[in-house]
């Protein structure tokens, strides 16, 4: 399996694929790979002649230095995992300097308000960082298709907006959330949970499922209050936000309207570790 650390090396590979008329699927990740990532990569392998997976802990999308420092980095085992899946995968694992040059900074984007909701409110600058690194990666890799998880549903909407803003031709494909049997959405950060936190964490999805069940009959205010009470009663998990929002513009709502798609979004702290999840409500 080919692993490139240098921008010029991956560019050379990409040029040879394009010359042969081969389609390129791209799966951007921050590594510490799990089955959720692998599901995206498997789909990319089915739909493209070449698949490039980036493994890059992007400094500009972290809003606290502790989170950046503590983010798990497991490049060797990631590479082993990918080579078991397919020797054909091409890995791009650059240093920040290869991506950003000497100045590690974000482009300031106007994502038409998507960036001001939920994750944007609680993680200032996060989506500028995501937009910037993807802008660089899309320019280097020129993929036909790029794959993103609905686990980060707001990010998925932002990436679609980025493509519009930058007038790029890559097709953005959203993939379903992959969960543990317990219901906990897989995340690289789960590796940092202790046993007690792991035992309590399935509560997040069970609350989302209950909200989905009750969405037709209970008011948004009642549901918001109920969710907040569930977390007050839990010693391991602290609610950061819970919002019911329109799937299209991610604006949170007080009242439901007809013919509109809604999702519930949640962010929870287990100690220092931040977990997010979401669910389609209708
Ligand atoms: P990350 O490495 O956390 O930046 O994630 C890389 C990609 O994998 C993003 O598009 C995520 O949305 C996606 N992803 C992460 N966890 C999951 C999951 N449990 N199910 C589906 N996609 C996921």
mmCIF file with all atom_site columns, N, CA and C in Angstrom, residues 55-112:
data_model
loop_
_atom_site.group_PDB
_atom_site.id
_atom_site.type_symbol
_atom_site.label_atom_id
_atom_site.label_alt_id
_atom_site.label_comp_id
_atom_site.label_asym_id
_atom_site.label_entity_id
_atom_site.label_seq_id
_atom_site.pdbx_PDB_ins_code
_atom_site.Cartn_x
_atom_site.Cartn_y
_atom_site.Cartn_z
_atom_site.occupancy
_atom_site.B_iso_or_equiv
_atom_site.pdbx_formal_charge
_atom_site.auth_seq_id
_atom_site.auth_comp_id
_atom_site.auth_asym_id
_atom_site.auth_atom_id
_atom_site.pdbx_PDB_model_num
ATOM 1   N N  . UNK A 1 55  ? -4.909  11.069 6.317  1.00 0.00 ? 55  UNK A N  1
ATOM 2   C CA . UNK A 1 55  ? -4.820  10.939 7.777  1.00 0.00 ? 55  UNK A CA 1
ATOM 3   C C  . UNK A 1 55  ? -4.051  12.174 8.237  1.00 0.00 ? 55  UNK A C  1
ATOM 4   N N  . UNK A 1 56  ? -4.787  13.101 8.809  1.00 0.00 ? 56  UNK A N  1
ATOM 5   C CA . UNK A 1 56  ? -4.162  14.391 9.128  1.00 0.00 ? 56  UNK A CA 1
ATOM 6   C C  . UNK A 1 56  ? -4.931  15.036 10.279 1.00 0.00 ? 56  UNK A C  1
ATOM 7   N N  . UNK A 1 57  ? -4.276  15.193 11.409 1.00 0.00 ? 57  UNK A N  1
ATOM 8   C CA . UNK A 1 57  ? -4.908  15.887 12.541 1.00 0.00 ? 57  UNK A CA 1
ATOM 9   C C  . UNK A 1 57  ? -4.732  17.380 12.263 1.00 0.00 ? 57  UNK A C  1
ATOM 10  N N  . UNK A 1 58  ? -5.812  17.973 11.788 1.00 0.00 ? 58  UNK A N  1
ATOM 11  C CA . UNK A 1 58  ? -5.748  19.337 11.246 1.00 0.00 ? 58  UNK A CA 1
ATOM 12  C C  . UNK A 1 58  ? -5.730  20.383 12.362 1.00 0.00 ? 58  UNK A C  1
ATOM 13  N N  . UNK A 1 59  ? -4.585  21.055 12.562 1.00 0.00 ? 59  UNK A N  1
ATOM 14  C CA . UNK A 1 59  ? -4.482  21.958 13.721 1.00 0.00 ? 59  UNK A CA 1
ATOM 15  C C  . UNK A 1 59  ? -5.490  23.105 13.690 1.00 0.00 ? 59  UNK A C  1
ATOM 16  N N  . UNK A 1 60  ? -5.880  23.568 12.487 1.00 0.00 ? 60  UNK A N  1
ATOM 17  C CA . UNK A 1 60  ? -6.715  24.781 12.450 1.00 0.00 ? 60  UNK A CA 1
ATOM 18  C C  . UNK A 1 60  ? -8.176  24.525 12.843 1.00 0.00 ? 60  UNK A C  1
ATOM 19  N N  . UNK A 1 61  ? -8.580  23.259 12.964 1.00 0.00 ? 61  UNK A N  1
ATOM 20  C CA . UNK A 1 61  ? -9.982  23.026 13.331 1.00 0.00 ? 61  UNK A CA 1
ATOM 21  C C  . UNK A 1 61  ? -10.171 22.742 14.819 1.00 0.00 ? 61  UNK A C  1
ATOM 22  N N  . UNK A 1 62  ? -9.063  22.776 15.582 1.00 0.00 ? 62  UNK A N  1
ATOM 23  C CA . UNK A 1 62  ? -9.176  22.574 17.030 1.00 0.00 ? 62  UNK A CA 1
ATOM 24  C C  . UNK A 1 62  ? -9.281  23.927 17.708 1.00 0.00 ? 62  UNK A C  1
ATOM 25  N N  . UNK A 1 63  ? -10.225 24.044 18.610 1.00 0.00 ? 63  UNK A N  1
ATOM 26  C CA . UNK A 1 63  ? -10.340 25.346 19.277 1.00 0.00 ? 63  UNK A CA 1
ATOM 27  C C  . UNK A 1 63  ? -9.745  25.332 20.679 1.00 0.00 ? 63  UNK A C  1
ATOM 28  N N  . UNK A 1 64  ? -9.253  24.160 21.145 1.00 0.00 ? 64  UNK A N  1
ATOM 29  C CA . UNK A 1 64  ? -8.453  24.190 22.376 1.00 0.00 ? 64  UNK A CA 1
ATOM 30  C C  . UNK A 1 64  ? -7.176  23.397 22.116 1.00 0.00 ? 64  UNK A C  1
ATOM 31  N N  . UNK A 1 65  ? -6.067  23.908 22.680 1.00 0.00 ? 65  UNK A N  1
ATOM 32  C CA . UNK A 1 65  ? -4.792  23.232 22.426 1.00 0.00 ? 65  UNK A CA 1
ATOM 33  C C  . UNK A 1 65  ? -4.764  21.876 23.132 1.00 0.00 ? 65  UNK A C  1
ATOM 34  N N  . UNK A 1 66  ? -5.507  21.738 24.273 1.00 0.00 ? 66  UNK A N  1
ATOM 35  C CA . UNK A 1 66  ? -5.534  20.431 24.970 1.00 0.00 ? 66  UNK A CA 1
ATOM 36  C C  . UNK A 1 66  ? -6.137  19.360 24.053 1.00 0.00 ? 66  UNK A C  1
ATOM 37  N N  . UNK A 1 67  ? -7.238  19.724 23.366 1.00 0.00 ? 67  UNK A N  1
ATOM 38  C CA . UNK A 1 67  ? -7.900  18.753 22.503 1.00 0.00 ? 67  UNK A CA 1
ATOM 39  C C  . UNK A 1 67  ? -6.959  18.345 21.367 1.00 0.00 ? 67  UNK A C  1
ATOM 40  N N  . UNK A 1 68  ? -6.247  19.318 20.802 1.00 0.00 ? 68  UNK A N  1
ATOM 41  C CA . UNK A 1 68  ? -5.297  19.021 19.709 1.00 0.00 ? 68  UNK A CA 1
ATOM 42  C C  . UNK A 1 68  ? -4.173  18.102 20.205 1.00 0.00 ? 68  UNK A C  1
ATOM 43  N N  . UNK A 1 69  ? -3.633  18.421 21.370 1.00 0.00 ? 69  UNK A N  1
ATOM 44  C CA . UNK A 1 69  ? -2.521  17.628 21.911 1.00 0.00 ? 69  UNK A CA 1
ATOM 45  C C  . UNK A 1 69  ? -2.992  16.215 22.261 1.00 0.00 ? 69  UNK A C  1
ATOM 46  N N  . UNK A 1 70  ? -4.195  16.121 22.836 1.00 0.00 ? 70  UNK A N  1
ATOM 47  C CA . UNK A 1 70  ? -4.677  14.816 23.309 1.00 0.00 ? 70  UNK A CA 1
ATOM 48  C C  . UNK A 1 70  ? -5.342  13.975 22.223 1.00 0.00 ? 70  UNK A C  1
ATOM 49  N N  . UNK A 1 71  ? -5.525  14.547 21.028 1.00 0.00 ? 71  UNK A N  1
ATOM 50  C CA . UNK A 1 71  ? -6.205  13.779 19.986 1.00 0.00 ? 71  UNK A CA 1
ATOM 51  C C  . UNK A 1 71  ? -5.371  12.531 19.673 1.00 0.00 ? 71  UNK A C  1
ATOM 52  N N  . UNK A 1 72  ? -6.006  11.341 19.628 1.00 0.00 ? 72  UNK A N  1
ATOM 53  C CA . UNK A 1 72  ? -5.201  10.117 19.433 1.00 0.00 ? 72  UNK A CA 1
ATOM 54  C C  . UNK A 1 72  ? -4.511  10.086 18.062 1.00 0.00 ? 72  UNK A C  1
ATOM 55  N N  . UNK A 1 73  ? -3.249  9.674  18.070 1.00 0.00 ? 73  UNK A N  1
ATOM 56  C CA . UNK A 1 73  ? -2.495  9.551  16.811 1.00 0.00 ? 73  UNK A CA 1
ATOM 57  C C  . UNK A 1 73  ? -1.937  8.133  16.741 1.00 0.00 ? 73  UNK A C  1
ATOM 58  N N  . UNK A 1 74  ? -2.413  7.364  15.767 1.00 0.00 ? 74  UNK A N  1
ATOM 59  C CA . UNK A 1 74  ? -2.064  5.937  15.702 1.00 0.00 ? 74  UNK A CA 1
ATOM 60  C C  . UNK A 1 74  ? -1.750  5.553  14.255 1.00 0.00 ? 74  UNK A C  1
ATOM 61  N N  . UNK A 1 75  ? -0.848  6.322  13.630 1.00 0.00 ? 75  UNK A N  1
ATOM 62  C CA . UNK A 1 75  ? -0.630  6.161  12.186 1.00 0.00 ? 75  UNK A CA 1
ATOM 63  C C  . UNK A 1 75  ? -0.261  4.725  11.797 1.00 0.00 ? 75  UNK A C  1
ATOM 64  N N  . UNK A 1 76  ? 0.650   4.088  12.570 1.00 0.00 ? 76  UNK A N  1
ATOM 65  C CA . UNK A 1 76  ? 1.101   2.749  12.169 1.00 0.00 ? 76  UNK A CA 1
ATOM 66  C C  . UNK A 1 76  ? -0.050  1.750  12.156 1.00 0.00 ? 76  UNK A C  1
ATOM 67  N N  . UNK A 1 77  ? -0.856  1.774  13.224 1.00 0.00 ? 77  UNK A N  1
ATOM 68  C CA . UNK A 1 77  ? -1.963  0.800  13.236 1.00 0.00 ? 77  UNK A CA 1
ATOM 69  C C  . UNK A 1 77  ? -3.043  1.194  12.229 1.00 0.00 ? 77  UNK A C  1
ATOM 70  N N  . UNK A 1 78  ? -3.209  2.492  11.962 1.00 0.00 ? 78  UNK A N  1
ATOM 71  C CA . UNK A 1 78  ? -4.156  2.918  10.916 1.00 0.00 ? 78  UNK A CA 1
ATOM 72  C C  . UNK A 1 78  ? -3.756  2.333  9.564  1.00 0.00 ? 78  UNK A C  1
ATOM 73  N N  . UNK A 1 79  ? -2.445  2.402  9.281  1.00 0.00 ? 79  UNK A N  1
ATOM 74  C CA . UNK A 1 79  ? -1.960  1.909  7.984  1.00 0.00 ? 79  UNK A CA 1
ATOM 75  C C  . UNK A 1 79  ? -2.185  0.395  7.877  1.00 0.00 ? 79  UNK A C  1
ATOM 76  N N  . UNK A 1 80  ? -1.935  -0.313 8.992  1.00 0.00 ? 80  UNK A N  1
ATOM 77  C CA . UNK A 1 80  ? -2.160  -1.783 8.990  1.00 0.00 ? 80  UNK A CA 1
ATOM 78  C C  . UNK A 1 80  ? -3.624  -2.100 8.705  1.00 0.00 ? 80  UNK A C  1
ATOM 79  N N  . UNK A 1 81  ? -4.505  -1.341 9.376  1.00 0.00 ? 81  UNK A N  1
ATOM 80  C CA . UNK A 1 81  ? -5.944  -1.559 9.213  1.00 0.00 ? 81  UNK A CA 1
ATOM 81  C C  . UNK A 1 81  ? -6.357  -1.344 7.748  1.00 0.00 ? 81  UNK A C  1
ATOM 82  N N  . UNK A 1 82  ? -5.830  -0.264 7.162  1.00 0.00 ? 82  UNK A N  1
ATOM 83  C CA . UNK A 1 82  ? -6.192  0.054  5.773  1.00 0.00 ? 82  UNK A CA 1
ATOM 84  C C  . UNK A 1 82  ? -5.630  -0.984 4.813  1.00 0.00 ? 82  UNK A C  1
ATOM 85  N N  . UNK A 1 83  ? -4.418  -1.486 5.098  1.00 0.00 ? 83  UNK A N  1
ATOM 86  C CA . UNK A 1 83  ? -3.847  -2.440 4.149  1.00 0.00 ? 83  UNK A CA 1
ATOM 87  C C  . UNK A 1 83  ? -4.599  -3.766 4.214  1.00 0.00 ? 83  UNK A C  1
ATOM 88  N N  . UNK A 1 84  ? -5.213  -4.059 5.385  1.00 0.00 ? 84  UNK A N  1
ATOM 89  C CA . UNK A 1 84  ? -6.061  -5.264 5.461  1.00 0.00 ? 84  UNK A CA 1
ATOM 90  C C  . UNK A 1 84  ? -7.316  -5.099 4.601  1.00 0.00 ? 84  UNK A C  1
ATOM 91  N N  . UNK A 1 85  ? -7.821  -3.874 4.561  1.00 0.00 ? 85  UNK A N  1
ATOM 92  C CA . UNK A 1 85  ? -9.044  -3.595 3.796  1.00 0.00 ? 85  UNK A CA 1
ATOM 93  C C  . UNK A 1 85  ? -8.761  -3.692 2.298  1.00 0.00 ? 85  UNK A C  1
ATOM 94  N N  . UNK A 1 86  ? -7.712  -3.023 1.856  1.00 0.00 ? 86  UNK A N  1
ATOM 95  C CA . UNK A 1 86  ? -7.304  -3.114 0.455  1.00 0.00 ? 86  UNK A CA 1
ATOM 96  C C  . UNK A 1 86  ? -5.916  -2.511 0.276  1.00 0.00 ? 86  UNK A C  1
ATOM 97  N N  . UNK A 1 87  ? -5.052  -3.302 -0.380 1.00 0.00 ? 87  UNK A N  1
ATOM 98  C CA . UNK A 1 87  ? -3.691  -2.828 -0.661 1.00 0.00 ? 87  UNK A CA 1
ATOM 99  C C  . UNK A 1 87  ? -3.706  -1.692 -1.687 1.00 0.00 ? 87  UNK A C  1
ATOM 100 N N  . UNK A 1 88  ? -4.860  -1.524 -2.331 1.00 0.00 ? 88  UNK A N  1
ATOM 101 C CA . UNK A 1 88  ? -4.984  -0.517 -3.395 1.00 0.00 ? 88  UNK A CA 1
ATOM 102 C C  . UNK A 1 88  ? -5.167  0.902  -2.859 1.00 0.00 ? 88  UNK A C  1
ATOM 103 N N  . UNK A 1 89  ? -5.537  1.008  -1.556 1.00 0.00 ? 89  UNK A N  1
ATOM 104 C CA . UNK A 1 89  ? -5.795  2.336  -0.984 1.00 0.00 ? 89  UNK A CA 1
ATOM 105 C C  . UNK A 1 89  ? -4.490  3.143  -0.996 1.00 0.00 ? 89  UNK A C  1
ATOM 106 N N  . UNK A 1 90  ? -4.608  4.421  -1.292 1.00 0.00 ? 90  UNK A N  1
ATOM 107 C CA . UNK A 1 90  ? -3.441  5.313  -1.215 1.00 0.00 ? 90  UNK A CA 1
ATOM 108 C C  . UNK A 1 90  ? -3.648  6.233  -0.017 1.00 0.00 ? 90  UNK A C  1
ATOM 109 N N  . UNK A 1 91  ? -2.640  6.254  0.863  1.00 0.00 ? 91  UNK A N  1
ATOM 110 C CA . UNK A 1 91  ? -2.759  7.067  2.078  1.00 0.00 ? 91  UNK A CA 1
ATOM 111 C C  . UNK A 1 91  ? -1.960  8.356  1.901  1.00 0.00 ? 91  UNK A C  1
ATOM 112 N N  . UNK A 1 92  ? -2.584  9.450  2.287  1.00 0.00 ? 92  UNK A N  1
ATOM 113 C CA . UNK A 1 92  ? -1.870  10.735 2.313  1.00 0.00 ? 92  UNK A CA 1
ATOM 114 C C  . UNK A 1 92  ? -1.818  11.187 3.767  1.00 0.00 ? 92  UNK A C  1
ATOM 115 N N  . UNK A 1 93  ? -0.620  11.171 4.347  1.00 0.00 ? 93  UNK A N  1
ATOM 116 C CA . UNK A 1 93  ? -0.457  11.520 5.767  1.00 0.00 ? 93  UNK A CA 1
ATOM 117 C C  . UNK A 1 93  ? 0.604   12.618 5.887  1.00 0.00 ? 93  UNK A C  1
ATOM 118 N N  . UNK A 1 94  ? 0.232   13.835 5.539  1.00 0.00 ? 94  UNK A N  1
ATOM 119 C CA . UNK A 1 94  ? 1.221   14.918 5.490  1.00 0.00 ? 94  UNK A CA 1
ATOM 120 C C  . UNK A 1 94  ? 1.484   15.532 6.869  1.00 0.00 ? 94  UNK A C  1
ATOM 121 N N  . UNK A 1 95  ? 2.544   16.324 6.963  1.00 0.00 ? 95  UNK A N  1
ATOM 122 C CA . UNK A 1 95  ? 2.752   17.170 8.145  1.00 0.00 ? 95  UNK A CA 1
ATOM 123 C C  . UNK A 1 95  ? 1.974   18.468 7.901  1.00 0.00 ? 95  UNK A C  1
ATOM 124 N N  . UNK A 1 96  ? 1.700   19.241 8.971  1.00 0.00 ? 96  UNK A N  1
ATOM 125 C CA . UNK A 1 96  ? 1.013   20.526 8.767  1.00 0.00 ? 96  UNK A CA 1
ATOM 126 C C  . UNK A 1 96  ? 1.747   21.421 7.754  1.00 0.00 ? 96  UNK A C  1
ATOM 127 N N  . UNK A 1 97  ? 3.068   21.368 7.764  1.00 0.00 ? 97  UNK A N  1
ATOM 128 C CA . UNK A 1 97  ? 3.839   22.219 6.850  1.00 0.00 ? 97  UNK A CA 1
ATOM 129 C C  . UNK A 1 97  ? 3.579   21.857 5.374  1.00 0.00 ? 97  UNK A C  1
ATOM 130 N N  . UNK A 1 98  ? 3.428   20.555 5.102  1.00 0.00 ? 98  UNK A N  1
ATOM 131 C CA . UNK A 1 98  ? 3.139   20.124 3.721  1.00 0.00 ? 98  UNK A CA 1
ATOM 132 C C  . UNK A 1 98  ? 1.795   20.672 3.243  1.00 0.00 ? 98  UNK A C  1
ATOM 133 N N  . UNK A 1 99  ? 0.856   20.809 4.188  1.00 0.00 ? 99  UNK A N  1
ATOM 134 C CA . UNK A 1 99  ? -0.483  21.275 3.804  1.00 0.00 ? 99  UNK A CA 1
ATOM 135 C C  . UNK A 1 99  ? -0.528  22.799 3.760  1.00 0.00 ? 99  UNK A C  1
ATOM 136 N N  . UNK A 1 100 ? 0.030   23.425 4.800  1.00 0.00 ? 100 UNK A N  1
ATOM 137 C CA . UNK A 1 100 ? -0.181  24.871 4.988  1.00 0.00 ? 100 UNK A CA 1
ATOM 138 C C  . UNK A 1 100 ? 1.036   25.728 4.630  1.00 0.00 ? 100 UNK A C  1
ATOM 139 N N  . UNK A 1 101 ? 2.199   25.102 4.405  1.00 0.00 ? 101 UNK A N  1
ATOM 140 C CA . UNK A 1 101 ? 3.412   25.912 4.267  1.00 0.00 ? 101 UNK A CA 1
ATOM 141 C C  . UNK A 1 101 ? 3.818   26.435 5.637  1.00 0.00 ? 101 UNK A C  1
ATOM 142 N N  . UNK A 1 102 ? 4.458   27.596 5.659  1.00 0.00 ? 102 UNK A N  1
ATOM 143 C CA . UNK A 1 102 ? 4.998   28.095 6.936  1.00 0.00 ? 102 UNK A CA 1
ATOM 144 C C  . UNK A 1 102 ? 3.932   28.739 7.805  1.00 0.00 ? 102 UNK A C  1
ATOM 145 N N  . UNK A 1 103 ? 2.838   29.156 7.194  1.00 0.00 ? 103 UNK A N  1
ATOM 146 C CA . UNK A 1 103 ? 1.822   29.861 7.983  1.00 0.00 ? 103 UNK A CA 1
ATOM 147 C C  . UNK A 1 103 ? 0.565   29.004 8.160  1.00 0.00 ? 103 UNK A C  1
ATOM 148 N N  . UNK A 1 104 ? 0.420   28.482 9.371  1.00 0.00 ? 104 UNK A N  1
ATOM 149 C CA . UNK A 1 104 ? -0.740  27.625 9.628  1.00 0.00 ? 104 UNK A CA 1
ATOM 150 C C  . UNK A 1 104 ? -1.909  28.521 10.018 1.00 0.00 ? 104 UNK A C  1
ATOM 151 N N  . UNK A 1 105 ? -2.774  28.819 9.039  1.00 0.00 ? 105 UNK A N  1
ATOM 152 C CA . UNK A 1 105 ? -3.908  29.693 9.356  1.00 0.00 ? 105 UNK A CA 1
ATOM 153 C C  . UNK A 1 105 ? -5.113  29.308 8.497  1.00 0.00 ? 105 UNK A C  1
ATOM 154 N N  . UNK A 1 106 ? -6.282  29.804 8.928  1.00 0.00 ? 106 UNK A N  1
ATOM 155 C CA . UNK A 1 106 ? -7.528  29.449 8.238  1.00 0.00 ? 106 UNK A CA 1
ATOM 156 C C  . UNK A 1 106 ? -7.969  30.566 7.308  1.00 0.00 ? 106 UNK A C  1
ATOM 157 N N  . UNK A 1 107 ? -8.655  30.181 6.250  1.00 0.00 ? 107 UNK A N  1
ATOM 158 C CA . UNK A 1 107 ? -9.394  31.141 5.421  1.00 0.00 ? 107 UNK A CA 1
ATOM 159 C C  . UNK A 1 107 ? -10.675 31.465 6.197  1.00 0.00 ? 107 UNK A C  1
ATOM 160 N N  . UNK A 1 108 ? -11.126 32.715 6.108  1.00 0.00 ? 108 UNK A N  1
ATOM 161 C CA . UNK A 1 108 ? -12.359 33.060 6.807  1.00 0.00 ? 108 UNK A CA 1
ATOM 162 C C  . UNK A 1 108 ? -13.534 32.902 5.835  1.00 0.00 ? 108 UNK A C  1
ATOM 163 N N  . UNK A 1 109 ? -14.411 31.938 6.111  1.00 0.00 ? 109 UNK A N  1
ATOM 164 C CA . UNK A 1 109 ? -15.504 31.619 5.181  1.00 0.00 ? 109 UNK A CA 1
ATOM 165 C C  . UNK A 1 109 ? -16.834 32.185 5.650  1.00 0.00 ? 109 UNK A C  1
ATOM 166 N N  . UNK A 1 110 ? -17.685 32.486 4.680  1.00 0.00 ? 110 UNK A N  1
ATOM 167 C CA . UNK A 1 110 ? -19.069 32.823 4.974  1.00 0.00 ? 110 UNK A CA 1
ATOM 168 C C  . UNK A 1 110 ? -19.926 31.654 4.488  1.00 0.00 ? 110 UNK A C  1
ATOM 169 N N  . UNK A 1 111 ? -20.263 30.770 5.434  1.00 0.00 ? 111 UNK A N  1
ATOM 170 C CA . UNK A 1 111 ? -21.054 29.584 5.072  1.00 0.00 ? 111 UNK A CA 1
ATOM 171 C C  . UNK A 1 111 ? -22.557 29.862 5.206  1.00 0.00 ? 111 UNK A C  1
ATOM 172 N N  . UNK A 1 112 ? -22.921 31.123 5.056  1.00 0.00 ? 112 UNK A N  1
ATOM 173 C CA . UNK A 1 112 ? -24.343 31.539 5.044  1.00 0.00 ? 112 UNK A CA 1
ATOM 174 C C  . UNK A 1 112 ? -25.079 31.148 6.331  1.00 0.00 ? 112 UNK A C  1
#
